[in-house]
Coordinates of C-alpha atoms in Angstrom, one line a residue:
M1 CA -29.7 24.1 -139.8
N2 CA -29.2 25.4 -143.1
Y3 CA -32.0 23.6 -145.0
P4 CA -34.3 23.7 -146.6
T5 CA -33.1 27.2 -148.2
P6 CA -34.8 29.6 -150.3
H7 CA -34.1 27.8 -153.6
I8 CA -34.0 24.1 -152.6
N9 CA -36.6 22.4 -150.5
A10 CA -35.2 19.2 -149.4
K11 CA -32.9 17.8 -146.9
P12 CA -29.5 16.2 -147.5
S13 CA -30.6 12.5 -147.5
D14 CA -32.8 13.6 -150.6
F15 CA -29.5 14.0 -152.6
A16 CA -27.2 11.2 -154.0
K17 CA -23.5 12.3 -153.3
T18 CA -23.1 13.0 -157.3
V19 CA -25.7 15.3 -158.9
L20 CA -25.6 16.2 -162.9
M21 CA -26.6 19.8 -163.4
P22 CA -28.1 20.6 -166.7
G23 CA -29.1 24.4 -167.2
D24 CA -32.5 23.7 -168.2
P25 CA -35.1 22.2 -165.9
K26 CA -36.8 20.4 -168.8
R27 CA -33.4 18.6 -169.2
A28 CA -33.2 17.5 -165.8
K29 CA -36.7 16.2 -166.0
F30 CA -35.4 14.3 -169.3
V31 CA -32.5 12.7 -167.5
A32 CA -34.6 11.4 -164.8
E33 CA -37.5 10.0 -167.0
N34 CA -35.3 8.5 -169.4
F35 CA -32.1 7.4 -167.8
L36 CA -32.7 6.8 -164.0
E37 CA -35.1 4.3 -162.4
D38 CA -37.5 4.9 -159.6
A39 CA -36.8 8.6 -160.1
V40 CA -38.4 10.9 -157.4
L41 CA -39.0 14.7 -157.6
I42 CA -37.2 16.2 -154.4
N43 CA -37.3 19.9 -155.5
D44 CA -39.1 22.2 -157.5
V45 CA -39.0 25.5 -156.0
R46 CA -38.9 28.1 -158.6
G47 CA -39.5 25.3 -161.1
V48 CA -36.1 24.3 -160.7
Q49 CA -36.5 20.5 -160.8
G50 CA -34.6 17.9 -158.9
Y51 CA -34.8 14.3 -158.9
T52 CA -33.0 11.4 -157.4
G53 CA -32.9 8.0 -158.9
F54 CA -30.9 5.0 -159.8
Y55 CA -28.4 4.3 -162.6
K56 CA -27.4 0.8 -162.8
G57 CA -27.8 0.5 -159.3
K58 CA -26.0 3.4 -157.8
K59 CA -27.8 6.4 -156.4
V60 CA -27.9 9.7 -158.8
S61 CA -29.3 12.9 -158.4
V62 CA -30.0 15.5 -161.2
M63 CA -31.1 19.1 -161.0
A64 CA -31.1 22.1 -163.2
S65 CA -28.7 25.1 -162.3
G66 CA -30.4 27.8 -164.3
M67 CA -28.6 29.9 -166.7
G68 CA -25.4 31.9 -166.0
M69 CA -22.9 31.8 -162.9
A70 CA -25.3 33.8 -160.6
S71 CA -27.8 30.9 -160.7
M72 CA -25.0 28.3 -160.9
G73 CA -23.2 29.9 -158.0
I74 CA -26.5 29.7 -155.8
Y75 CA -27.1 25.9 -156.7
S76 CA -23.9 24.3 -156.5
Y77 CA -22.9 26.5 -153.2
E78 CA -26.1 24.9 -151.5
L79 CA -25.5 21.7 -152.6
F80 CA -21.9 21.6 -151.7
N81 CA -22.5 23.0 -148.3
F82 CA -25.7 22.5 -147.3
F83 CA -26.8 19.3 -148.6
Q84 CA -23.5 17.3 -148.3
V85 CA -23.1 16.7 -152.2
E86 CA -19.6 15.9 -153.0
N87 CA -19.6 15.9 -156.8
I88 CA -21.4 17.9 -159.5
I89 CA -21.1 17.2 -163.2
R90 CA -22.6 20.0 -165.3
I91 CA -24.0 18.8 -168.5
G92 CA -24.9 21.6 -170.8
S93 CA -24.3 23.0 -174.4
A94 CA -21.2 25.2 -175.6
G95 CA -20.2 27.2 -178.8
A96 CA -17.1 26.0 -180.4
M97 CA -14.3 28.7 -180.9
K98 CA -12.0 26.4 -182.8
E99 CA -12.1 25.3 -186.2
N100 CA -11.1 21.7 -185.3
I101 CA -14.0 21.4 -183.1
K102 CA -17.2 20.4 -184.7
V103 CA -20.8 20.4 -183.8
R104 CA -21.8 17.5 -181.8
D105 CA -18.1 17.0 -180.3
I106 CA -18.0 16.7 -176.8
V107 CA -15.9 19.3 -174.6
L108 CA -14.4 18.2 -171.1
A109 CA -13.5 21.7 -169.5
M110 CA -10.3 21.3 -167.5
G111 CA -10.4 24.9 -166.9
A112 CA -13.0 27.7 -167.1
S113 CA -11.8 31.0 -167.8
S114 CA -14.2 34.0 -167.5
D115 CA -15.0 37.8 -167.9
S116 CA -16.9 37.6 -164.6
N117 CA -15.9 39.3 -161.3
F118 CA -17.4 36.2 -159.4
H119 CA -13.6 35.6 -158.2
K120 CA -13.5 39.0 -156.8
Q121 CA -15.3 37.7 -153.2
Y122 CA -12.2 35.6 -152.4
K123 CA -10.0 38.8 -152.1
L124 CA -6.8 37.0 -153.5
N125 CA -4.0 39.2 -154.6
G126 CA -4.1 38.0 -157.9
T127 CA -6.2 35.9 -160.3
I128 CA -7.3 32.1 -159.3
A129 CA -7.5 29.6 -162.4
P130 CA -11.0 28.0 -161.8
L131 CA -9.8 24.1 -162.4
C132 CA -12.1 20.8 -162.6
S133 CA -11.6 17.8 -160.4
Y134 CA -8.9 15.6 -162.2
S135 CA -10.4 12.4 -160.7
L136 CA -13.7 13.4 -162.5
L137 CA -11.8 14.4 -165.8
E138 CA -9.9 11.4 -165.8
K139 CA -12.9 8.9 -165.4
A140 CA -14.9 11.0 -168.1
V141 CA -12.1 10.6 -170.5
S142 CA -11.5 7.0 -170.0
K143 CA -15.5 6.5 -170.6
A144 CA -15.3 8.5 -173.5
K145 CA -12.6 6.6 -175.0
E146 CA -14.6 3.0 -174.2
V147 CA -17.6 4.6 -176.2
N148 CA -15.5 6.1 -179.0
L149 CA -17.1 9.4 -178.7
T150 CA -15.4 12.7 -180.1
Y151 CA -14.1 14.6 -177.3
H152 CA -11.8 17.7 -176.5
V153 CA -10.2 18.4 -173.4
G154 CA -8.9 21.8 -172.3
N155 CA -9.9 25.6 -171.5
I156 CA -13.2 27.1 -171.7
L157 CA -15.0 30.4 -171.6
S158 CA -17.5 31.1 -168.9
T159 CA -19.0 34.4 -169.8
D160 CA -21.6 36.8 -168.3
I161 CA -22.7 38.1 -171.5
F162 CA -24.9 36.3 -174.0
Y163 CA -25.7 39.1 -176.3
N164 CA -22.3 40.9 -176.4
E165 CA -21.7 44.3 -178.0
N166 CA -18.1 43.6 -178.2
P167 CA -17.3 39.8 -179.2
T168 CA -14.1 38.5 -178.3
T169 CA -14.1 35.3 -179.9
E170 CA -10.8 35.3 -181.8
E171 CA -9.1 36.9 -178.9
W172 CA -10.0 34.0 -176.6
A173 CA -9.7 31.4 -179.3
N174 CA -5.9 32.6 -179.6
M175 CA -5.3 32.0 -176.1
G176 CA -6.3 28.2 -176.6
V177 CA -9.9 28.5 -175.4
L178 CA -11.9 25.7 -177.0
A179 CA -15.5 27.1 -176.5
V180 CA -17.9 29.3 -174.7
E181 CA -20.7 28.5 -172.0
M182 CA -22.1 30.7 -169.0
E183 CA -21.7 28.5 -165.9
S184 CA -18.5 26.4 -165.1
A185 CA -16.2 29.0 -163.6
A186 CA -18.8 29.5 -160.6
L187 CA -19.3 25.7 -160.6
Y188 CA -15.5 25.3 -160.1
L189 CA -14.6 28.2 -157.9
N190 CA -17.6 26.9 -155.5
A191 CA -15.9 23.4 -155.6
Q192 CA -12.2 24.6 -154.9
K193 CA -13.5 26.7 -152.1
A194 CA -15.7 23.6 -150.5
N195 CA -12.9 21.1 -151.4
K196 CA -15.4 19.1 -153.3
N197 CA -15.2 17.7 -156.7
A198 CA -16.9 19.3 -160.0
L199 CA -16.6 18.9 -163.9
T200 CA -18.4 20.2 -167.0
I201 CA -19.2 18.1 -169.9
C202 CA -20.7 20.0 -172.9
T203 CA -21.9 19.3 -176.4
I204 CA -21.1 21.6 -178.8
S205 CA -24.4 22.8 -180.1
D206 CA -23.3 26.1 -182.0
H207 CA -20.1 27.0 -184.1
L208 CA -19.1 30.6 -183.5
I209 CA -16.8 30.7 -186.3
N210 CA -18.7 29.1 -189.2
G211 CA -22.0 29.7 -188.0
E212 CA -23.3 26.1 -187.9
S213 CA -25.8 24.8 -185.2
L214 CA -27.8 21.9 -184.2
K215 CA -31.6 21.7 -185.0
A216 CA -33.7 20.8 -182.1
E217 CA -33.7 16.9 -183.0
D218 CA -30.4 16.6 -183.6
R219 CA -29.4 18.7 -180.5
Q220 CA -31.6 16.5 -178.4
N221 CA -29.8 13.2 -179.7
S222 CA -26.2 14.6 -179.4
F223 CA -27.5 15.8 -175.7
K224 CA -27.9 11.8 -174.7
E225 CA -24.3 11.0 -175.4
M226 CA -23.2 13.7 -173.1
M227 CA -25.6 12.5 -170.5
L228 CA -24.9 9.0 -170.6
L229 CA -21.0 9.9 -170.6
A230 CA -21.9 11.9 -167.3
L231 CA -23.7 9.0 -165.7
E232 CA -21.3 6.4 -166.5
T233 CA -18.9 8.9 -164.8
A234 CA -21.1 9.4 -161.9
I235 CA -21.4 5.7 -161.2
E236 CA -17.7 5.5 -160.9
L237 CA -17.5 7.7 -158.0

């Protein structure tokens, strides 16, 4: 028996097959309290809150991943491999690296390039491309079109470094990378290894080129659109 783990004090039946994963535990609580019916707290180890409830009659869970690939790597691995979760949809923020992407826009990460060594554990004779599940991406794009959201689909950068002494924004942008965040490559690789499904949906909260950023109130309102898009996608699974 692989549960409870050192990080999740629950059993497989506590989780829905689909889990939404914001980085911030408070954001997980916000989703549970504002969008889910009959939400129950199922995990609070280390303050990483997880809830399960119902959205439009469909069982859905939401649990924080923490910041960075190390933390996402732990939680997504355990959910996929120990708790029988089939789908994880990351809902987070990202910094835009392209002029045509605006603050408040949504980015759907088809791939997640990275400066991390996370992939080295697989001992591959080459470099693997961390990719989302096409079925999740297809459903999310369809839902985004239905509600007329401004969205972009493409490659993002998952970085290990928030305060970078040698920023490489221009170089990544020149290779077609849309935005930067810190978790998706680990999520996608864990999903690929476990033969499960993953997708990252991010709201652009900052712009690395023009310096624009969302204020706290604007950030909350914009994030609601992303949360609803993820939930609408989740109930299609």
